[in-house]
mmCIF file of C-alpha atoms in Angstrom:
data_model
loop_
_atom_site.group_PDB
_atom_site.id
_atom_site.type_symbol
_atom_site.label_atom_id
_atom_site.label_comp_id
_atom_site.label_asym_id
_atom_site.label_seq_id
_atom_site.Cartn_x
_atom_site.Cartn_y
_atom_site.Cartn_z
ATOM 1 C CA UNK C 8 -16.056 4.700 10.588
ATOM 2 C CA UNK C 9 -14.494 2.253 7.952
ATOM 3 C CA UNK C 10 -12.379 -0.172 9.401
ATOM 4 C CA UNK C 11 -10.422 -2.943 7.766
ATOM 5 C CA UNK C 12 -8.566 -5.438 10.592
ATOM 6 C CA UNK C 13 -5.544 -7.550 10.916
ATOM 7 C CA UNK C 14 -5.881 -10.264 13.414
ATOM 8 C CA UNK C 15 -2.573 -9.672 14.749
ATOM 9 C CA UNK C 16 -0.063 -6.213 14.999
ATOM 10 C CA UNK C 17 3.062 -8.775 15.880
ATOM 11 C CA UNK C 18 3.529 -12.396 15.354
ATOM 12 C CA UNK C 19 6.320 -14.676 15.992
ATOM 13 C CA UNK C 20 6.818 -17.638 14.200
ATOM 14 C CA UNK C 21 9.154 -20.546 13.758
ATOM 15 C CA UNK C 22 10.281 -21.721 10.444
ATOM 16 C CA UNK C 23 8.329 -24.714 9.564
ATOM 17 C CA UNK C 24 5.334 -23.756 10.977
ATOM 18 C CA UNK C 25 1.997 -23.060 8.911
ATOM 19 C CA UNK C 26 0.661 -19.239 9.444
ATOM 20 C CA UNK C 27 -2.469 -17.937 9.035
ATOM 21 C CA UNK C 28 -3.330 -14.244 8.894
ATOM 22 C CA UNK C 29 -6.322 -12.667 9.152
ATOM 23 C CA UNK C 30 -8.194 -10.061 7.914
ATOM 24 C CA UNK C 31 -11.852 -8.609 8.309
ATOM 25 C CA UNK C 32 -13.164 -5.644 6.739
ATOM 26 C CA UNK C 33 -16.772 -3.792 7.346
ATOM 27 C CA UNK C 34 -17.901 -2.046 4.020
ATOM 28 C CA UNK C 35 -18.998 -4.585 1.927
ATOM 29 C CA UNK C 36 -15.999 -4.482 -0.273
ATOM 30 C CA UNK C 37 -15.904 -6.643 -3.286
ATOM 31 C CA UNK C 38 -11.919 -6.544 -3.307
ATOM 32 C CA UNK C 39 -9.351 -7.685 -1.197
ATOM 33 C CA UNK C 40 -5.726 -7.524 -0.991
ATOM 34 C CA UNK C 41 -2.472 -8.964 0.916
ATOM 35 C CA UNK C 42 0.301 -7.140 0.327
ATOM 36 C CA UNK C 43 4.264 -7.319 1.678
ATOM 37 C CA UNK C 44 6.259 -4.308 2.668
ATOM 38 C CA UNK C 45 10.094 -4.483 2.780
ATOM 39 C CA UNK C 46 11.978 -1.088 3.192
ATOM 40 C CA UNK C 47 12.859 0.600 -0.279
ATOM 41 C CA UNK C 48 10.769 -2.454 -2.207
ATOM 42 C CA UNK C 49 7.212 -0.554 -1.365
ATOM 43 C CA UNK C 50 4.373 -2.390 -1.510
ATOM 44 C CA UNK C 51 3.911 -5.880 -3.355
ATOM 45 C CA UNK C 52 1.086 -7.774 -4.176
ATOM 46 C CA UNK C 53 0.353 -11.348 -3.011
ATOM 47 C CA UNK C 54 -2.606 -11.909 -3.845
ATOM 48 C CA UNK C 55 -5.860 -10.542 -4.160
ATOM 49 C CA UNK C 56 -9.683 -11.416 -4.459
ATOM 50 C CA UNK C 57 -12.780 -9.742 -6.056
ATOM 51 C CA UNK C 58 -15.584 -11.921 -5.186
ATOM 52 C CA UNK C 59 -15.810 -14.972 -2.642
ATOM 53 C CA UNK C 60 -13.894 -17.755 -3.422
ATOM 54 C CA UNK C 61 -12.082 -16.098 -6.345
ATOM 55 C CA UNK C 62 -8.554 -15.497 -6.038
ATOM 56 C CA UNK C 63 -5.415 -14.205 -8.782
ATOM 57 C CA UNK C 64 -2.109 -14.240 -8.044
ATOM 58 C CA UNK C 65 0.054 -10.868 -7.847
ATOM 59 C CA UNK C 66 3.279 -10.532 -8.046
ATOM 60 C CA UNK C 67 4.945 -12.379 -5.376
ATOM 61 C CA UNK C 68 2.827 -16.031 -4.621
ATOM 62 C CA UNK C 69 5.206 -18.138 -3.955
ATOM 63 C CA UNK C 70 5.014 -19.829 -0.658
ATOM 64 C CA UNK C 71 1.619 -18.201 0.105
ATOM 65 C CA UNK C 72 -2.060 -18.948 -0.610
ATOM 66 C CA UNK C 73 -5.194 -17.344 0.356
ATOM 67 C CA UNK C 74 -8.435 -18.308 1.406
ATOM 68 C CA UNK C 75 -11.593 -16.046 0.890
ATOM 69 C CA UNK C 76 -15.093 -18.067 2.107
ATOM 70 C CA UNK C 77 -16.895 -14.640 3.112
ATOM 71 C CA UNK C 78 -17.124 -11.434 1.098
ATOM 72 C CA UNK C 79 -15.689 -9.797 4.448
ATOM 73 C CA UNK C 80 -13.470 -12.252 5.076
ATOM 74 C CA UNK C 81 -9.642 -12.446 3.158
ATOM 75 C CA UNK C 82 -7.074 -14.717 4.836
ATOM 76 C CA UNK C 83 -3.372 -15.248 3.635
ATOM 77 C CA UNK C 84 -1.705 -18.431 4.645
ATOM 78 C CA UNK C 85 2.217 -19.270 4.707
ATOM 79 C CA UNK C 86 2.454 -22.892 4.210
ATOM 80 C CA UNK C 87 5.878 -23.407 5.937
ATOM 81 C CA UNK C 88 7.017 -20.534 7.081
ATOM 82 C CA UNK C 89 10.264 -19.327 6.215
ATOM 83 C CA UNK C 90 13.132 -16.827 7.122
ATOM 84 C CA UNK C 91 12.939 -14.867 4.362
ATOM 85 C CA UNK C 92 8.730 -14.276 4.822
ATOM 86 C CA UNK C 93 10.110 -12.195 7.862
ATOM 87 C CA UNK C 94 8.072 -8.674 6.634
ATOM 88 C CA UNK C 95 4.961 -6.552 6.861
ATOM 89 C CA UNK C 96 1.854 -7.637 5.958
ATOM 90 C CA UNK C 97 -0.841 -5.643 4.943
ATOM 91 C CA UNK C 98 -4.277 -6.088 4.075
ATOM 92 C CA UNK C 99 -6.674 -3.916 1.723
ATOM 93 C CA UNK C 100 -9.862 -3.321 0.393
ATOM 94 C CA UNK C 101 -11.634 -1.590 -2.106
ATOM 95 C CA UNK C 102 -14.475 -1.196 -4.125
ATOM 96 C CA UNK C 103 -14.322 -2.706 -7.568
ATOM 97 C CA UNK C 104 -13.480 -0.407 -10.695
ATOM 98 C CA UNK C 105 -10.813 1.825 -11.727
ATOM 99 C CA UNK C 106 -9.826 4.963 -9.530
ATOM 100 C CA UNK C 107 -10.982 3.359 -6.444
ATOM 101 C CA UNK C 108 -9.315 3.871 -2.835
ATOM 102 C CA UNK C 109 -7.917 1.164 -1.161
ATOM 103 C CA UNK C 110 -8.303 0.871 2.495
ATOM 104 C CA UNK C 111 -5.503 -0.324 4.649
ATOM 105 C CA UNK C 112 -5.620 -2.323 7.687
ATOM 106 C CA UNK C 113 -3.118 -1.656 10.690
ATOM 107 C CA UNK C 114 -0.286 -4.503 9.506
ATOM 108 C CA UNK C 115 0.955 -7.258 10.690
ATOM 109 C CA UNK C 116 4.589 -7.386 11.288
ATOM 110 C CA UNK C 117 5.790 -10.959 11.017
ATOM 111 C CA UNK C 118 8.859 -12.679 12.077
ATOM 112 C CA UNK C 119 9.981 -16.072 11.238
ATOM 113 C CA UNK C 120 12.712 -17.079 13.583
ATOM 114 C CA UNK R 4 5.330 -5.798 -13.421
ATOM 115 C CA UNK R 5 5.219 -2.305 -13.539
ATOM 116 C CA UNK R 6 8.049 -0.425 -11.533
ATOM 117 C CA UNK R 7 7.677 2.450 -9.657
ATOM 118 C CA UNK R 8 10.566 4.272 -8.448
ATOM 119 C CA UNK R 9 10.474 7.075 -5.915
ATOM 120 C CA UNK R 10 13.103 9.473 -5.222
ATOM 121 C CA UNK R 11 14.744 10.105 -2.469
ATOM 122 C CA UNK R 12 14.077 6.732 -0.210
ATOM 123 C CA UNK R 13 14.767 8.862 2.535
ATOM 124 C CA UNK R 14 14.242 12.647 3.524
ATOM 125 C CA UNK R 15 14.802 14.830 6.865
ATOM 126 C CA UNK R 16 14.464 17.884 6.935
ATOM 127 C CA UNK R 17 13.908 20.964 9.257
ATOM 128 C CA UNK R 18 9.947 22.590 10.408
ATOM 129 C CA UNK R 19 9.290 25.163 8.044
ATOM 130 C CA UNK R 20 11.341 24.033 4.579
ATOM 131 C CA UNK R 21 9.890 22.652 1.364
ATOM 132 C CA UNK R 22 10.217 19.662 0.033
ATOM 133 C CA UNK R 23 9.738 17.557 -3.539
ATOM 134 C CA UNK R 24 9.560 14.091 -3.487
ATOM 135 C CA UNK R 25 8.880 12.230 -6.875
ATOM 136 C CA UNK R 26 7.461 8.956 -8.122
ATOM 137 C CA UNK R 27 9.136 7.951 -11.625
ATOM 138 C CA UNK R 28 8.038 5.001 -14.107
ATOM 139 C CA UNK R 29 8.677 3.879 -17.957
ATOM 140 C CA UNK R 30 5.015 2.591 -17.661
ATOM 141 C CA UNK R 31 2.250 4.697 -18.110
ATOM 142 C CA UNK R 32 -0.977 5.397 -15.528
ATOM 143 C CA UNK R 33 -4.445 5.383 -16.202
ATOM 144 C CA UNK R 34 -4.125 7.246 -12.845
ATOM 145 C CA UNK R 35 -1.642 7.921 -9.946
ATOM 146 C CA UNK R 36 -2.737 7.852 -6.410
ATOM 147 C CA UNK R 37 -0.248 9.154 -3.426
ATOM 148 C CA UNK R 38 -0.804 7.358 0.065
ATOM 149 C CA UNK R 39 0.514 8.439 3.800
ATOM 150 C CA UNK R 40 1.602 5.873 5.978
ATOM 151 C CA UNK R 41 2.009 6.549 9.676
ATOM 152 C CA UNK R 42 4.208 4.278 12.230
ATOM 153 C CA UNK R 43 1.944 1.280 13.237
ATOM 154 C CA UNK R 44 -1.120 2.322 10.719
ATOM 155 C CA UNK R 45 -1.342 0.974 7.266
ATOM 156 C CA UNK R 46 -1.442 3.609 4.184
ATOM 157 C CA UNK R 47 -4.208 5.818 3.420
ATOM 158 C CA UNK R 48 -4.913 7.631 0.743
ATOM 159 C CA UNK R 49 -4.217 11.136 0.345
ATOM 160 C CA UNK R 50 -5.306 12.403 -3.548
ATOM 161 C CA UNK R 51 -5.928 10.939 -7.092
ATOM 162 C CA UNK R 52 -4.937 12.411 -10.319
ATOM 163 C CA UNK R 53 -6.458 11.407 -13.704
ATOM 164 C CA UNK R 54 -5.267 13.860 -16.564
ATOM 165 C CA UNK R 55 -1.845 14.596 -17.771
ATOM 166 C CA UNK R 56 -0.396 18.048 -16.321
ATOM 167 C CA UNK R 57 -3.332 17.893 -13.979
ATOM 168 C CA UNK R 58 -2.350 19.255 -10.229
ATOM 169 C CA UNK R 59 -4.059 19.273 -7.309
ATOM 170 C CA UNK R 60 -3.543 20.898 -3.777
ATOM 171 C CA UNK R 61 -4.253 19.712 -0.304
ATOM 172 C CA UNK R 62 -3.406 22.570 2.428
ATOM 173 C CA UNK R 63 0.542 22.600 1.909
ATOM 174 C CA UNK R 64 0.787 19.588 -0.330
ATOM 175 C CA UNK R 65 0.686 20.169 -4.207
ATOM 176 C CA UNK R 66 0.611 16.613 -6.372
ATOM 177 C CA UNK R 67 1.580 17.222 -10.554
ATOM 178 C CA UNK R 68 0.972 14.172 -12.480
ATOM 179 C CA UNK R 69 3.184 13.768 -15.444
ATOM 180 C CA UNK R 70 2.005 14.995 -19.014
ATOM 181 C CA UNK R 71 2.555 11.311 -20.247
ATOM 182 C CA UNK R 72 1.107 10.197 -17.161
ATOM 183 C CA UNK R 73 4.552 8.319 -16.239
ATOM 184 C CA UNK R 74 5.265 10.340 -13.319
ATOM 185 C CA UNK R 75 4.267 12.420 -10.014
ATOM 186 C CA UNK R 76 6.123 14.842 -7.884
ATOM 187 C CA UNK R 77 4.476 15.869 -4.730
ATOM 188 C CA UNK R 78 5.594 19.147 -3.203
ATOM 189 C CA UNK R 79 5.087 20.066 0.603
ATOM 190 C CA UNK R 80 5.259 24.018 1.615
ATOM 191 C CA UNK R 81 6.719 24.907 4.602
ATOM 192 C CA UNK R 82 6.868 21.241 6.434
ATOM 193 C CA UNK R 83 5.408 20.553 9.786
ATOM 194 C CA UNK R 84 6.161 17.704 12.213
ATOM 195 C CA UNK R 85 2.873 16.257 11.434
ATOM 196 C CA UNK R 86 3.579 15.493 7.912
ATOM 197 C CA UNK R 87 6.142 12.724 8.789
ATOM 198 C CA UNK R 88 5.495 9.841 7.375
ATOM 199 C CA UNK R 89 6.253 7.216 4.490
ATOM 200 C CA UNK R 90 4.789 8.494 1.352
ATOM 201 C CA UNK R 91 3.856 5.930 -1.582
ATOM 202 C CA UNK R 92 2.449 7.071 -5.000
ATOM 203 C CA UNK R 93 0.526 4.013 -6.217
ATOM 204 C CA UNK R 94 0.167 3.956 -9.971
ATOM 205 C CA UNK R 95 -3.341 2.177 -11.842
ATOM 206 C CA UNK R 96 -3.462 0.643 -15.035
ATOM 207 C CA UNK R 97 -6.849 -0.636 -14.935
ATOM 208 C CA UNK R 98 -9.252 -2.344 -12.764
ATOM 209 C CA UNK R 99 -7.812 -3.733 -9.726
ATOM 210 C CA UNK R 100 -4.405 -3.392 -11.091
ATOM 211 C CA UNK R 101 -2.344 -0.777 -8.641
ATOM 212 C CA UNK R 102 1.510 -0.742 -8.330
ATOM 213 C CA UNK R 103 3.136 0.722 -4.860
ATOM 214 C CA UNK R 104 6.092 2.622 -5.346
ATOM 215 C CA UNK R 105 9.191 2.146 -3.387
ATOM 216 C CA UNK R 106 8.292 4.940 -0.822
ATOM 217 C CA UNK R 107 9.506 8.089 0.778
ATOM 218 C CA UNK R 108 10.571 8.293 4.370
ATOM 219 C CA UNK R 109 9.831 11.868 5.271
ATOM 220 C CA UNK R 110 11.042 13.039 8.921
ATOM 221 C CA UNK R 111 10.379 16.911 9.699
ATOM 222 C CA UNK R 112 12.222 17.687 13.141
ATOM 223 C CA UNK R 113 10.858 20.373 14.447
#
């Protein structure tokens, strides 16, 4: 069975702090995403990564970075955590191409307090 | 950044009614994929269209893709408590570049 997993299903946080999130898939995917899901926004893209140690920016960067050292391997890292970073984080992978399904890990729901 | 709106946000409705729910965009698709998202799981993915006009059918759940290939409707027959969910049509305009729409919130009470 596929699997794609997030280190964590709830985190708490203070502001300030540095945040790392994790995420491990198992079928050799080339491409990795982090995404953020706010209710009635949908999904938005962080970042994402189609080989090791490559990276691009989506749409929404700021105050994030990502670190990718194994293909299986796709972390997303909050600096200095923040109020408004207070969301649902998802990770994704997928094989590279057009037409190709993205699979979802469980989410990490994140609050910065 | 392409937008992807989907109409209604939310939707609840009784077992045994049909539903439309529809994913609208000024940008056009290479192709339009609609996900499922259960409480505490992350999406997954339920069909792909490619063509303009093309539909497909899953069980109760017909998906239309636009003849411009700017929009999606997807149409549920006779609903069932198991089909609540958040739906998201996700829209491609090449490799590695797929937009989320703002999701459906679908509750069937039964």
């Amino acid at each position: 069975d596929v699997k794609v997993t997030q280190s964590s299903t709830y985190l708490v946080k203070r502001t300030g702090e540095k945040v790392f999130l994790e995420c491990v898939q198992d079928m050799d995917h080339e491409n990795m995403f982090w995404y953020r899901q706010d209710p009635g926004l949908g999904l938005r893209l962080i970042y994402f990564s189609y080989d090791v140690k490559m990276k691009e920016k989506g749409d929404i960067p700021e105050g994030y970075s990502v670190s990718r050292e194994k293909k299986e391997r796709f972390s997303l890292i909050l600096e200095s955590a923040s109020t408004n970073q207070t969301s649902m984080y998802l990770c994704a992978s997928s094989l590279p191409g057009v037409r190709t399904e993205a699979f979802f890990g469980q989410g990490t729901r994140l609050t910065v307090v | 950044t392409q937008l992807l709106e989907q109409s209604p946000q939310f939707l609840s409705i009784q077992e045994g009614e049909n539903l439309t729910v529809y994913c609208n965009s000024s940008s056009v698709f290479s192709s339009l994929q609609w996900y499922r998202q259960e409480p505490g799981e992350g999406p997954v993915l339920l069909v792909t269209v490619v063509t303009g006009g093309e539909v497909k059918k899953l069980k109760r759940l017909t998906f239309q893709f636009g003849d411009a290939r700017k929009d999606s409707s997807l149409h549920i027959t006779a609903a069932q408590p198991g089909d609540t969910g958040l739906y998201l049509c996700a829209g491609e305009t090449g490799a590695n570049n797929l937009f989320f729409g703002t999701g459906t919130r679908l509750t069937v009470i039964p």
